[in-house]
N, CA, C and O of each residue as an XYZ file, in Angstrom:
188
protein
N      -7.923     43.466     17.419
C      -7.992     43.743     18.822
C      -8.696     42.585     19.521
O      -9.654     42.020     18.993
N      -8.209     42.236     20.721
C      -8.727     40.590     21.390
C      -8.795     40.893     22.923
O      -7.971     41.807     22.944
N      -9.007     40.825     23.591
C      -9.644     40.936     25.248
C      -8.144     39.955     25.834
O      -8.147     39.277     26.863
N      -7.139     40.084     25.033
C      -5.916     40.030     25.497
C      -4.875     40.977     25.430
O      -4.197     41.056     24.406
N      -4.621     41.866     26.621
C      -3.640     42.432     26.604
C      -2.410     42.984     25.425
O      -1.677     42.291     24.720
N      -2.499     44.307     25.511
C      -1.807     44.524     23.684
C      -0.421     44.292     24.117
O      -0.124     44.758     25.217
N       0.861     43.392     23.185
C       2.038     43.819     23.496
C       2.987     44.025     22.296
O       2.841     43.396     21.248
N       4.146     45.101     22.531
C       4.930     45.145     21.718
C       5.325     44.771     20.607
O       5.966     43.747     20.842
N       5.348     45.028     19.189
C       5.804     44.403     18.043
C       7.376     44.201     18.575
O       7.801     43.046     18.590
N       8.054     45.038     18.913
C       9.122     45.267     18.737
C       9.312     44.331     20.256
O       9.123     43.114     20.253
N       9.566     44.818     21.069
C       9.899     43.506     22.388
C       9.307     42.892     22.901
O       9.815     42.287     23.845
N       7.926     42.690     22.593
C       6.696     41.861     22.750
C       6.423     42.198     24.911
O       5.862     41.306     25.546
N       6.854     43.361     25.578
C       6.165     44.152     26.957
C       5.125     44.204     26.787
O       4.802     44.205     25.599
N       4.036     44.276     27.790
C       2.878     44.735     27.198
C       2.974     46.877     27.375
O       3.746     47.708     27.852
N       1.853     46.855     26.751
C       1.570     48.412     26.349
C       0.697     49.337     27.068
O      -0.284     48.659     27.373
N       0.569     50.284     27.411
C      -0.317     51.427     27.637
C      -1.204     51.888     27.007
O      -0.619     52.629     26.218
N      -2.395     51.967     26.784
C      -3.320     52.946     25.959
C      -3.075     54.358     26.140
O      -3.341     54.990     27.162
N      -2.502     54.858     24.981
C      -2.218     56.629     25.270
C      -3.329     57.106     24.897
O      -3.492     58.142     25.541
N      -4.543     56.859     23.934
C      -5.936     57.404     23.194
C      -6.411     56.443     22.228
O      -5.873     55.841     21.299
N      -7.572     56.472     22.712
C      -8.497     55.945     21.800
C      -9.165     56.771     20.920
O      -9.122     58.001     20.938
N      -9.900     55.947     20.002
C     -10.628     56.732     18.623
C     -11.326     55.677     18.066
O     -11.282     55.370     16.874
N     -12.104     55.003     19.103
C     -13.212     54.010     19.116
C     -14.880     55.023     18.413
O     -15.497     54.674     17.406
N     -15.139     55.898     19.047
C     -15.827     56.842     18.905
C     -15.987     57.216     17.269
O     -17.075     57.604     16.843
N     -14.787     57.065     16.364
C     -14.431     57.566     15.355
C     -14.582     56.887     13.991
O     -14.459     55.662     13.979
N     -14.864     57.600     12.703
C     -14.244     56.362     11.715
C     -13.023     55.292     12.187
O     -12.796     54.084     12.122
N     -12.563     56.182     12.562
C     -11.162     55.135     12.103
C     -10.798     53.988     13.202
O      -9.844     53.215     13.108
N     -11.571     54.023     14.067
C     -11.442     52.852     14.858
C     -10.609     52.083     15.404
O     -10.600     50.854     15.482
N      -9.649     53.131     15.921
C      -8.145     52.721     16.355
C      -7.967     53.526     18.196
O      -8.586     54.339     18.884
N      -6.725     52.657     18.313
C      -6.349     53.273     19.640
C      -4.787     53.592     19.387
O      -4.155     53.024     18.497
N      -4.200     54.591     20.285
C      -2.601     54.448     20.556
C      -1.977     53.965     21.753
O      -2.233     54.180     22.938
N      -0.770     52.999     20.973
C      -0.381     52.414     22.329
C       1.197     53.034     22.350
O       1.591     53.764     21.441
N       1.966     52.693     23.386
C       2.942     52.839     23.755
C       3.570     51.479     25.147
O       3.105     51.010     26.186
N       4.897     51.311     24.296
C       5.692     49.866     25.229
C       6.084     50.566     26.946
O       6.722     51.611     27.073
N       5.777     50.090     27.640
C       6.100     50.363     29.503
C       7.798     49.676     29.528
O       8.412     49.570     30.590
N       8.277     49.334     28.442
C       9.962     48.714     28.610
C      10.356     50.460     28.384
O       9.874     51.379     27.722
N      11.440     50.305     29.287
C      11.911     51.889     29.128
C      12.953     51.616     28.578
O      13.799     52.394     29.019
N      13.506     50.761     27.653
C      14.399     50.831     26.518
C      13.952     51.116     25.420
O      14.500     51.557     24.410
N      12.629     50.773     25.711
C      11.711     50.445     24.359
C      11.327     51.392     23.855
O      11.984     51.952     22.977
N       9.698     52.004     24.436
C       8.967     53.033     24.553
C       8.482     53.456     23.128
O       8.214     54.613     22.802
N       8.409     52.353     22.327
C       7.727     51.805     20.796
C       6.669     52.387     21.197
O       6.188     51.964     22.249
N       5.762     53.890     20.269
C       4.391     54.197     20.015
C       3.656     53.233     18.710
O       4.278     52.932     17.691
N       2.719     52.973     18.886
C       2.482     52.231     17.382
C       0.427     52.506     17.662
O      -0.116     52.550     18.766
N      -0.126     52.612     16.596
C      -1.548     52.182     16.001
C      -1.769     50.918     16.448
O      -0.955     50.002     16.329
N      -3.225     50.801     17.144
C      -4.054     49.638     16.854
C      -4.789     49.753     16.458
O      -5.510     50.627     16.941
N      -5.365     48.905     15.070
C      -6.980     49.363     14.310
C      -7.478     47.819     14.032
O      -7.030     46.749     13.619
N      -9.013     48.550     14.655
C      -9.938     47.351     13.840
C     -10.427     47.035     13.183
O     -11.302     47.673     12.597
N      -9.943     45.356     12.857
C     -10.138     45.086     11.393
C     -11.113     44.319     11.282
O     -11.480     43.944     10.168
């Protein structure tokens, strides 16, 4: 995770934060792509 904007594996849009879980072990957030072809959910975790 980098203080740059998350984007897409799949069409490289940038993303939405749907939830975080910073708070948590597991130290991840969920994102989702704003391309409405797209709309790729995927994990971000820190490593």
């Amino acid at each position: 995770m980098t203080d740059q904007p998350t984007t897409c594996p799949i069409c490289g849009t940038r993303t939405d934060i749907i939830a975080t879980f910073y708070h948590t072990n597991a130290q991840m957030q969920i994102n989702e792509c704003l391309n409405v072809n797209c709309k790729y959910v995927f994990l971000e975790v820190e490593t």
